[in-house]
Amino acid sequence: MPDPGLALAAFFFVTLILVVLFWPNWGLVSRLLRLVPATERVRMEDSLKHVFNAEYQGTSCTIESLAGVLEIPRSEAVKLVARLDSSRLLELSSRRGTPTLTLTVAGREYALRILRTHRLWEQYLAERTGVHPSDWHDQAEVREHTLSAEDADLLAAGMGHPPYDPHGDPIPTAAGRLPPKLGVALTSYSAGRAARIVHLEDEPPEVYQQLVHAGLSPDMHIQLLESSDDKVRFSADGREHQFDPVVAASITIVPTRLNDVTEGVSRKLSDLRVGETGRVVGIVASCRGAQRRRLLDLGAVPGTLIKAKLKSPLGEPVAYDIRGAMVALRHEQADSIQINSAEESAAKAS
């Protein structure tokens, strides 16, 4: 008869492993899958996508850069390029004496299909799941190789054919059309100017996590306050942010009017003191998926009056009166709801 203590220990060990691997958003699973040696087809598709991205950004792609992106020896990259060349998906040309990789028409169509699937899946994760933004890219890297073109079309139709992914990257159409790249790096802007964020680079993940933690997202209006070799400082939604130039270079912007920035300034619901009332302006763009739907279902829609009623002895959660219902929200949740004071809203209306 098995020892009951050993059996119980084994049960808890297996349970722990399952929890670590699968709770709550498969982030670790996606990372583990990335460690599995890639199949030849996956490597070929990753190669085509890398060459396409280089062409789209106006940079050269070489065997060395391909080897670096795929994390394989140069000798393996040479063999991979030879297979793509024989398949008429890729060809070698010479630019200023340096062998450069370029896509054929068929190779470009193939790369666009993979890119379309990747960005659609990221958009799906952002809008329809609770997966953390830092895990969107890794999971899409896996799924892009498993979905057919028909599956991608169904995914797009189910989301209303979104034109952009959650990072602000354009999603290729089923016909392979892709708009040109817009905007410039925030580091190229001068202080005092206003802009709108159109893209947040999601690689490397360590940099992207800093942007997510700051609550930044595409479509946010900002004003650049300071730009130097040491730091970049700007305001967004009435809050000030400061980044190292390396991080700030991952933010792509387009010019806008200063009024667009000042008109968008609002308070956070968490700023309300007990007894104060605010009127909902909206929900921050960085709040997506299940969390955004929950706040909307609770009644946090533009125009709704919300009153702070009670505060926990520990400071949170705080109980708010939303349309006659008492709702407890943590600071993190209340930070996502933008408000103006009821008096200020009434003054603007008059």
mmCIF file of C-alpha atoms in Angstrom:
data_model
loop_
_atom_site.group_PDB
_atom_site.id
_atom_site.type_symbol
_atom_site.label_atom_id
_atom_site.label_comp_id
_atom_site.label_asym_id
_atom_site.label_seq_id
_atom_site.Cartn_x
_atom_site.Cartn_y
_atom_site.Cartn_z
ATOM 1 C CA MET A 1 0.000 0.000 0.000
ATOM 2 C CA PRO A 2 1.469 3.417 -0.984
ATOM 3 C CA ASP A 3 2.583 5.669 1.813
ATOM 4 C CA PRO A 4 -0.264 8.250 2.351
ATOM 5 C CA GLY A 5 2.250 10.974 3.128
ATOM 6 C CA LEU A 6 4.200 10.386 -0.090
ATOM 7 C CA ALA A 7 0.976 10.269 -2.109
ATOM 8 C CA LEU A 8 -0.169 13.576 -0.622
ATOM 9 C CA ALA A 9 3.215 15.165 -1.250
ATOM 10 C CA ALA A 10 3.142 13.983 -4.875
ATOM 11 C CA PHE A 11 -0.348 15.432 -5.337
ATOM 12 C CA PHE A 12 0.692 18.852 -4.055
ATOM 13 C CA PHE A 13 3.867 18.790 -6.161
ATOM 14 C CA VAL A 14 1.926 18.059 -9.371
ATOM 15 C CA THR A 15 -0.654 20.704 -8.471
ATOM 16 C CA LEU A 16 2.097 23.270 -7.911
ATOM 17 C CA ILE A 17 3.631 22.506 -11.296
ATOM 18 C CA LEU A 18 0.260 22.916 -13.034
ATOM 19 C CA VAL A 19 -0.397 26.218 -11.281
ATOM 20 C CA VAL A 20 3.033 27.598 -12.204
ATOM 21 C CA LEU A 21 2.647 26.557 -15.825
ATOM 22 C CA PHE A 22 -0.939 27.476 -16.521
ATOM 23 C CA TRP A 23 -2.051 30.235 -14.132
ATOM 24 C CA PRO A 24 -3.219 32.827 -14.938
ATOM 25 C CA ASN A 25 -2.347 33.649 -18.534
ATOM 26 C CA TRP A 26 -0.048 30.989 -19.978
ATOM 27 C CA GLY A 27 2.842 33.450 -19.964
ATOM 28 C CA LEU A 28 5.343 30.864 -18.696
ATOM 29 C CA VAL A 29 4.043 28.262 -21.148
ATOM 30 C CA SER A 30 4.668 30.591 -24.064
ATOM 31 C CA ARG A 31 8.196 31.180 -22.842
ATOM 32 C CA LEU A 32 8.841 27.451 -22.451
ATOM 33 C CA LEU A 33 7.553 26.802 -25.959
ATOM 34 C CA ARG A 34 10.033 29.368 -27.206
ATOM 35 C CA LEU A 35 12.846 27.221 -25.782
ATOM 36 C CA VAL A 36 11.840 24.191 -27.845
ATOM 37 C CA PRO A 37 14.034 23.884 -30.982
ATOM 38 C CA ALA A 38 12.168 25.521 -33.854
ATOM 39 C CA THR A 39 11.094 23.423 -36.810
ATOM 40 C CA GLU A 40 12.424 24.268 -40.234
ATOM 41 C CA ARG A 41 9.108 25.788 -41.300
ATOM 42 C CA VAL A 42 8.925 28.009 -38.223
ATOM 43 C CA ARG A 43 12.471 29.226 -38.805
ATOM 44 C CA MET A 44 11.715 29.929 -42.441
ATOM 45 C CA GLU A 45 8.603 31.922 -41.494
ATOM 46 C CA ASP A 46 10.492 33.840 -38.813
ATOM 47 C CA SER A 47 13.182 34.619 -41.379
ATOM 48 C CA LEU A 48 10.679 35.986 -43.889
ATOM 49 C CA LYS A 49 9.063 38.133 -41.212
ATOM 50 C CA HIS A 50 12.441 39.533 -40.149
ATOM 51 C CA VAL A 51 13.425 40.422 -43.714
ATOM 52 C CA PHE A 52 10.036 42.064 -44.285
ATOM 53 C CA ASN A 53 10.337 44.145 -41.104
ATOM 54 C CA ALA A 54 13.792 45.310 -42.182
ATOM 55 C CA GLU A 55 12.487 46.358 -45.603
ATOM 56 C CA TYR A 56 9.463 48.088 -44.041
ATOM 57 C CA GLN A 57 11.720 50.074 -41.718
ATOM 58 C CA GLY A 58 14.126 50.930 -44.534
ATOM 59 C CA THR A 59 17.098 49.023 -43.127
ATOM 60 C CA SER A 60 19.295 46.318 -44.626
ATOM 61 C CA CYS A 61 18.974 42.659 -43.691
ATOM 62 C CA THR A 62 22.042 40.424 -43.792
ATOM 63 C CA ILE A 63 22.825 36.830 -42.944
ATOM 64 C CA GLU A 64 24.479 38.063 -39.753
ATOM 65 C CA SER A 65 21.404 40.010 -38.631
ATOM 66 C CA LEU A 66 19.206 37.021 -39.430
ATOM 67 C CA ALA A 67 21.424 34.719 -37.369
ATOM 68 C CA GLY A 68 21.237 37.160 -34.463
ATOM 69 C CA VAL A 69 17.442 37.437 -34.529
ATOM 70 C CA LEU A 70 16.926 33.668 -34.766
ATOM 71 C CA GLU A 71 19.724 33.017 -32.240
ATOM 72 C CA ILE A 72 21.399 30.427 -34.475
ATOM 73 C CA PRO A 73 24.997 30.052 -35.751
ATOM 74 C CA ARG A 74 25.861 31.857 -38.962
ATOM 75 C CA SER A 75 26.399 28.508 -40.685
ATOM 76 C CA GLU A 76 22.788 27.536 -39.932
ATOM 77 C CA ALA A 77 21.571 30.910 -41.190
ATOM 78 C CA VAL A 78 23.445 30.349 -44.478
ATOM 79 C CA LYS A 79 21.688 26.996 -44.963
ATOM 80 C CA LEU A 80 18.340 28.585 -44.109
ATOM 81 C CA VAL A 81 18.839 31.361 -46.639
ATOM 82 C CA ALA A 82 19.796 28.783 -49.272
ATOM 83 C CA ARG A 83 16.529 26.905 -48.684
ATOM 84 C CA LEU A 84 14.498 30.113 -48.912
ATOM 85 C CA ASP A 85 16.344 31.071 -52.070
ATOM 86 C CA SER A 86 15.673 27.687 -53.689
ATOM 87 C CA SER A 87 11.991 28.083 -52.731
ATOM 88 C CA ARG A 88 11.997 31.464 -54.519
ATOM 89 C CA LEU A 89 10.915 33.278 -51.382
ATOM 90 C CA LEU A 90 14.173 35.109 -50.821
ATOM 91 C CA GLU A 91 17.095 36.279 -52.890
ATOM 92 C CA LEU A 92 20.576 37.556 -52.226
ATOM 93 C CA SER A 93 21.630 40.891 -53.659
ATOM 94 C CA SER A 94 24.620 43.126 -53.091
ATOM 95 C CA ARG A 95 24.384 46.605 -51.585
ATOM 96 C CA ARG A 96 27.690 48.473 -51.425
ATOM 97 C CA GLY A 97 29.541 45.179 -51.566
ATOM 98 C CA THR A 98 27.554 43.627 -48.680
ATOM 99 C CA PRO A 99 25.323 40.602 -49.377
ATOM 100 C CA THR A 100 21.763 41.700 -48.560
ATOM 101 C CA LEU A 101 18.581 39.651 -48.236
ATOM 102 C CA THR A 102 15.467 40.774 -50.110
ATOM 103 C CA LEU A 103 12.032 39.205 -50.476
ATOM 104 C CA THR A 104 10.568 38.014 -53.727
ATOM 105 C CA VAL A 105 6.920 38.786 -54.500
ATOM 106 C CA ALA A 106 5.935 35.364 -53.174
ATOM 107 C CA GLY A 107 8.136 35.835 -50.118
ATOM 108 C CA ARG A 108 6.562 39.176 -49.334
ATOM 109 C CA GLU A 109 3.044 37.706 -49.571
ATOM 110 C CA TYR A 110 4.064 34.873 -47.247
ATOM 111 C CA ALA A 111 5.648 37.275 -44.739
ATOM 112 C CA LEU A 112 2.559 39.508 -44.725
ATOM 113 C CA ARG A 113 0.336 36.532 -43.937
ATOM 114 C CA ILE A 114 2.493 35.620 -40.923
ATOM 115 C CA LEU A 115 2.618 39.245 -39.791
ATOM 116 C CA ARG A 116 -1.163 39.571 -40.176
ATOM 117 C CA THR A 117 -1.761 36.493 -38.022
ATOM 118 C CA HIS A 118 0.704 37.700 -35.368
ATOM 119 C CA ARG A 119 -0.870 41.141 -35.011
ATOM 120 C CA LEU A 120 -4.437 39.850 -35.121
ATOM 121 C CA TRP A 121 -3.636 37.443 -32.306
ATOM 122 C CA GLU A 122 -2.088 40.233 -30.228
ATOM 123 C CA GLN A 123 -5.230 42.293 -30.754
ATOM 124 C CA TYR A 124 -7.380 39.335 -29.737
ATOM 125 C CA LEU A 125 -5.373 38.848 -26.531
ATOM 126 C CA ALA A 126 -5.651 42.558 -25.740
ATOM 127 C CA GLU A 127 -9.367 42.921 -26.375
ATOM 128 C CA ARG A 128 -10.851 39.544 -25.486
ATOM 129 C CA THR A 129 -8.681 38.094 -22.708
ATOM 130 C CA GLY A 130 -7.034 39.040 -19.453
ATOM 131 C CA VAL A 131 -3.531 38.186 -20.655
ATOM 132 C CA HIS A 132 -0.969 40.703 -19.423
ATOM 133 C CA PRO A 133 0.429 43.031 -22.121
ATOM 134 C CA SER A 134 3.963 41.776 -21.540
ATOM 135 C CA ASP A 135 2.843 38.314 -22.701
ATOM 136 C CA TRP A 136 1.004 39.340 -25.890
ATOM 137 C CA HIS A 137 4.065 39.164 -28.118
ATOM 138 C CA ASP A 138 5.353 35.782 -26.898
ATOM 139 C CA GLN A 139 1.981 34.106 -27.288
ATOM 140 C CA ALA A 140 1.489 35.597 -30.749
ATOM 141 C CA GLU A 141 4.939 34.369 -31.758
ATOM 142 C CA VAL A 142 3.689 30.831 -31.147
ATOM 143 C CA ARG A 143 0.183 31.177 -32.592
ATOM 144 C CA GLU A 144 1.306 32.857 -35.824
ATOM 145 C CA HIS A 145 2.707 29.530 -36.975
ATOM 146 C CA THR A 146 -0.395 27.484 -36.174
ATOM 147 C CA LEU A 147 -3.271 29.504 -37.660
ATOM 148 C CA SER A 148 -4.203 29.136 -41.316
ATOM 149 C CA ALA A 149 -5.085 32.101 -43.499
ATOM 150 C CA GLU A 150 -8.750 31.091 -43.159
ATOM 151 C CA ASP A 151 -8.452 31.038 -39.360
ATOM 152 C CA ALA A 152 -6.897 34.494 -39.431
ATOM 153 C CA ASP A 153 -9.757 35.809 -41.566
ATOM 154 C CA LEU A 154 -12.309 34.428 -39.098
ATOM 155 C CA LEU A 155 -10.387 35.979 -36.207
ATOM 156 C CA ALA A 156 -10.352 39.349 -37.972
ATOM 157 C CA ALA A 157 -14.068 39.185 -38.777
ATOM 158 C CA GLY A 158 -14.918 38.324 -35.167
ATOM 159 C CA MET A 159 -13.157 41.519 -34.007
ATOM 160 C CA GLY A 160 -14.604 43.764 -36.722
ATOM 161 C CA HIS A 161 -11.453 43.786 -38.871
ATOM 162 C CA PRO A 162 -9.246 45.965 -36.637
ATOM 163 C CA PRO A 163 -6.763 48.140 -38.588
ATOM 164 C CA TYR A 164 -4.142 48.230 -35.807
ATOM 165 C CA ASP A 165 -2.802 45.923 -33.112
ATOM 166 C CA PRO A 166 -2.560 47.029 -29.443
ATOM 167 C CA HIS A 167 0.956 48.406 -29.951
ATOM 168 C CA GLY A 168 -0.183 50.669 -32.784
ATOM 169 C CA ASP A 169 1.257 48.522 -35.581
ATOM 170 C CA PRO A 170 -0.938 48.336 -38.705
ATOM 171 C CA ILE A 171 -2.486 44.925 -39.395
ATOM 172 C CA PRO A 172 -2.076 43.785 -43.025
ATOM 173 C CA THR A 173 -5.366 43.189 -44.812
ATOM 174 C CA ALA A 174 -6.281 39.789 -46.227
ATOM 175 C CA ALA A 175 -5.234 41.193 -49.615
ATOM 176 C CA GLY A 176 -1.792 42.048 -48.262
ATOM 177 C CA ARG A 177 -2.160 45.827 -48.095
ATOM 178 C CA LEU A 178 -0.190 47.619 -45.404
ATOM 179 C CA PRO A 179 -0.064 51.378 -44.850
ATOM 180 C CA PRO A 180 3.350 53.092 -44.680
ATOM 181 C CA LYS A 181 5.062 53.599 -41.358
ATOM 182 C CA LEU A 182 4.073 56.854 -39.636
ATOM 183 C CA GLY A 183 5.640 58.983 -36.939
ATOM 184 C CA VAL A 184 9.056 59.599 -35.452
ATOM 185 C CA ALA A 185 10.779 58.591 -32.232
ATOM 186 C CA LEU A 186 9.945 60.722 -29.213
ATOM 187 C CA THR A 187 13.681 61.415 -28.797
ATOM 188 C CA SER A 188 13.700 63.366 -32.067
ATOM 189 C CA TYR A 189 11.162 65.905 -30.761
ATOM 190 C CA SER A 190 11.983 69.252 -29.138
ATOM 191 C CA ALA A 191 10.704 70.394 -25.747
ATOM 192 C CA GLY A 192 7.413 72.278 -25.600
ATOM 193 C CA ARG A 193 5.826 70.490 -28.540
ATOM 194 C CA ALA A 194 2.660 68.390 -28.402
ATOM 195 C CA ALA A 195 2.202 64.974 -29.957
ATOM 196 C CA ARG A 196 0.093 61.835 -30.065
ATOM 197 C CA ILE A 197 1.517 58.376 -29.425
ATOM 198 C CA VAL A 198 0.970 56.107 -32.425
ATOM 199 C CA HIS A 199 3.189 53.156 -31.548
ATOM 200 C CA LEU A 200 4.946 51.491 -28.621
ATOM 201 C CA GLU A 201 7.744 49.104 -29.553
ATOM 202 C CA ASP A 202 7.248 45.772 -27.783
ATOM 203 C CA GLU A 203 10.827 44.545 -28.102
ATOM 204 C CA PRO A 204 12.904 44.191 -26.044
ATOM 205 C CA PRO A 205 10.289 43.142 -23.474
ATOM 206 C CA GLU A 206 12.178 44.792 -20.592
ATOM 207 C CA VAL A 207 11.718 48.196 -22.226
ATOM 208 C CA TYR A 208 8.097 47.553 -23.172
ATOM 209 C CA GLN A 209 7.257 46.594 -19.600
ATOM 210 C CA GLN A 210 8.405 50.032 -18.440
ATOM 211 C CA LEU A 211 6.036 51.689 -20.914
ATOM 212 C CA VAL A 212 3.133 49.464 -19.842
ATOM 213 C CA HIS A 213 3.845 50.078 -16.162
ATOM 214 C CA ALA A 214 3.675 53.831 -16.843
ATOM 215 C CA GLY A 215 0.185 53.361 -18.310
ATOM 216 C CA LEU A 216 1.146 54.523 -21.803
ATOM 217 C CA SER A 217 -0.723 53.359 -24.893
ATOM 218 C CA PRO A 218 -1.328 54.394 -28.503
ATOM 219 C CA ASP A 219 -3.629 57.405 -29.044
ATOM 220 C CA MET A 220 -2.512 59.145 -25.857
ATOM 221 C CA HIS A 221 -1.732 62.870 -26.233
ATOM 222 C CA ILE A 222 1.501 64.086 -24.674
ATOM 223 C CA GLN A 223 3.543 67.251 -24.273
ATOM 224 C CA LEU A 224 7.325 67.008 -24.317
ATOM 225 C CA LEU A 225 8.768 68.938 -21.386
ATOM 226 C CA GLU A 226 12.470 68.129 -21.632
ATOM 227 C CA SER A 227 14.725 66.165 -23.961
ATOM 228 C CA SER A 228 18.436 65.693 -23.350
ATOM 229 C CA ASP A 229 21.143 63.060 -23.603
ATOM 230 C CA ASP A 230 20.308 61.978 -20.057
ATOM 231 C CA LYS A 231 16.527 61.959 -19.874
ATOM 232 C CA VAL A 232 13.259 62.569 -21.697
ATOM 233 C CA ARG A 233 10.431 64.087 -19.672
ATOM 234 C CA PHE A 234 6.845 64.543 -20.836
ATOM 235 C CA SER A 235 3.290 64.833 -19.554
ATOM 236 C CA ALA A 236 0.397 62.562 -20.524
ATOM 237 C CA ASP A 237 -3.128 62.685 -19.136
ATOM 238 C CA GLY A 238 -1.985 65.332 -16.669
ATOM 239 C CA ARG A 239 0.801 63.129 -15.268
ATOM 240 C CA GLU A 240 4.513 63.496 -15.722
ATOM 241 C CA HIS A 241 6.784 60.702 -16.953
ATOM 242 C CA GLN A 242 10.550 60.498 -17.219
ATOM 243 C CA PHE A 243 12.539 57.897 -19.154
ATOM 244 C CA ASP A 244 16.053 57.177 -20.224
ATOM 245 C CA PRO A 245 16.470 58.143 -23.933
ATOM 246 C CA VAL A 246 16.895 54.464 -24.852
ATOM 247 C CA VAL A 247 13.417 53.741 -23.481
ATOM 248 C CA ALA A 248 11.887 56.932 -24.885
ATOM 249 C CA ALA A 249 13.114 55.965 -28.370
ATOM 250 C CA SER A 250 10.612 53.087 -28.265
ATOM 251 C CA ILE A 251 7.734 55.603 -28.304
ATOM 252 C CA THR A 252 6.649 56.732 -31.778
ATOM 253 C CA ILE A 253 4.676 59.969 -32.090
ATOM 254 C CA VAL A 254 3.045 62.285 -34.625
ATOM 255 C CA PRO A 255 2.645 66.070 -34.203
ATOM 256 C CA THR A 256 -0.607 67.410 -32.806
ATOM 257 C CA ARG A 257 -2.054 70.594 -31.329
ATOM 258 C CA LEU A 258 -1.227 71.622 -27.795
ATOM 259 C CA ASN A 259 -4.974 72.029 -27.171
ATOM 260 C CA ASP A 260 -5.416 68.296 -27.744
ATOM 261 C CA VAL A 261 -3.153 67.692 -24.750
ATOM 262 C CA THR A 262 -4.623 70.273 -22.374
ATOM 263 C CA GLU A 263 -8.222 69.398 -23.245
ATOM 264 C CA GLY A 264 -7.545 65.756 -22.441
ATOM 265 C CA VAL A 265 -6.265 66.406 -18.906
ATOM 266 C CA SER A 266 -8.434 64.773 -16.278
ATOM 267 C CA ARG A 267 -8.250 63.287 -12.808
ATOM 268 C CA LYS A 268 -8.239 59.645 -11.796
ATOM 269 C CA LEU A 269 -11.206 58.265 -9.893
ATOM 270 C CA SER A 270 -8.755 57.267 -7.158
ATOM 271 C CA ASP A 271 -8.040 61.006 -6.631
ATOM 272 C CA LEU A 272 -11.540 61.531 -5.184
ATOM 273 C CA ARG A 273 -11.699 61.990 -1.443
ATOM 274 C CA VAL A 274 -14.550 60.459 0.523
ATOM 275 C CA GLY A 275 -17.652 62.584 -0.049
ATOM 276 C CA GLU A 276 -16.469 64.021 -3.380
ATOM 277 C CA THR A 277 -18.252 63.411 -6.671
ATOM 278 C CA GLY A 278 -16.776 63.188 -10.148
ATOM 279 C CA ARG A 279 -18.157 62.778 -13.649
ATOM 280 C CA VAL A 280 -16.678 60.041 -15.851
ATOM 281 C CA VAL A 281 -14.738 61.307 -18.862
ATOM 282 C CA GLY A 282 -13.668 57.883 -20.068
ATOM 283 C CA ILE A 283 -11.475 54.873 -19.433
ATOM 284 C CA VAL A 284 -7.748 55.087 -20.158
ATOM 285 C CA ALA A 285 -6.744 53.483 -23.457
ATOM 286 C CA SER A 286 -4.284 51.173 -21.718
ATOM 287 C CA CYS A 287 -7.163 49.445 -19.898
ATOM 288 C CA ARG A 288 -8.273 46.666 -22.240
ATOM 289 C CA GLY A 289 -9.998 43.326 -22.442
ATOM 290 C CA ALA A 290 -11.948 41.864 -19.544
ATOM 291 C CA GLN A 291 -10.975 44.665 -17.150
ATOM 292 C CA ARG A 292 -12.323 47.359 -19.494
ATOM 293 C CA ARG A 293 -15.564 45.448 -20.076
ATOM 294 C CA ARG A 294 -16.053 45.029 -16.311
ATOM 295 C CA LEU A 295 -15.681 48.767 -15.648
ATOM 296 C CA LEU A 296 -18.137 49.564 -18.437
ATOM 297 C CA ASP A 297 -20.590 46.979 -17.102
ATOM 298 C CA LEU A 298 -20.354 48.642 -13.673
ATOM 299 C CA GLY A 299 -21.525 51.878 -15.282
ATOM 300 C CA ALA A 300 -18.217 53.739 -15.740
ATOM 301 C CA VAL A 301 -19.332 55.291 -19.017
ATOM 302 C CA PRO A 302 -18.836 58.953 -20.019
ATOM 303 C CA GLY A 303 -21.194 61.280 -18.176
ATOM 304 C CA THR A 304 -21.848 59.014 -15.190
ATOM 305 C CA LEU A 305 -21.572 60.628 -11.739
ATOM 306 C CA ILE A 306 -19.526 58.644 -9.215
ATOM 307 C CA LYS A 307 -19.235 59.476 -5.522
ATOM 308 C CA ALA A 308 -16.551 58.178 -3.155
ATOM 309 C CA LYS A 309 -18.440 56.847 -0.121
ATOM 310 C CA LEU A 310 -16.197 54.746 2.100
ATOM 311 C CA LYS A 311 -12.498 53.955 2.353
ATOM 312 C CA SER A 312 -11.021 50.776 3.787
ATOM 313 C CA PRO A 313 -8.869 51.206 6.918
ATOM 314 C CA LEU A 314 -5.935 50.038 4.792
ATOM 315 C CA GLY A 315 -6.660 52.673 2.162
ATOM 316 C CA GLU A 316 -8.173 50.339 -0.417
ATOM 317 C CA PRO A 317 -10.518 49.174 -1.719
ATOM 318 C CA VAL A 318 -12.727 52.253 -1.794
ATOM 319 C CA ALA A 319 -16.507 52.012 -2.039
ATOM 320 C CA TYR A 320 -18.043 54.186 -4.768
ATOM 321 C CA ASP A 321 -21.665 54.995 -5.491
ATOM 322 C CA ILE A 322 -22.141 54.261 -9.209
ATOM 323 C CA ARG A 323 -25.701 54.728 -10.406
ATOM 324 C CA GLY A 324 -27.139 53.821 -7.017
ATOM 325 C CA ALA A 325 -24.993 50.724 -6.520
ATOM 326 C CA MET A 326 -22.087 50.464 -4.075
ATOM 327 C CA VAL A 327 -18.993 49.175 -5.892
ATOM 328 C CA ALA A 328 -15.632 48.462 -4.248
ATOM 329 C CA LEU A 329 -12.594 49.216 -6.428
ATOM 330 C CA ARG A 330 -8.869 48.898 -5.796
ATOM 331 C CA HIS A 331 -6.638 51.876 -6.617
ATOM 332 C CA GLU A 332 -5.327 50.079 -9.705
ATOM 333 C CA GLN A 333 -8.888 49.762 -11.034
ATOM 334 C CA ALA A 334 -9.919 53.297 -10.061
ATOM 335 C CA ASP A 335 -6.796 54.682 -11.760
ATOM 336 C CA SER A 336 -8.205 53.481 -15.082
ATOM 337 C CA ILE A 337 -11.314 55.679 -14.812
ATOM 338 C CA GLN A 338 -10.823 59.296 -15.876
ATOM 339 C CA ILE A 339 -13.060 61.915 -14.273
ATOM 340 C CA ASN A 340 -13.646 65.638 -13.918
ATOM 341 C CA SER A 341 -15.200 67.151 -10.831
ATOM 342 C CA ALA A 342 -18.967 67.523 -11.079
ATOM 343 C CA GLU A 343 -18.639 71.305 -10.627
ATOM 344 C CA GLU A 344 -16.033 71.574 -13.384
ATOM 345 C CA SER A 345 -18.195 69.523 -15.772
ATOM 346 C CA ALA A 346 -21.191 71.754 -15.049
ATOM 347 C CA ALA A 347 -19.095 74.886 -15.676
ATOM 348 C CA LYS A 348 -17.917 73.555 -19.037
ATOM 349 C CA ALA A 349 -21.465 72.648 -20.015
ATOM 350 C CA SER A 350 -22.677 76.178 -19.278
#
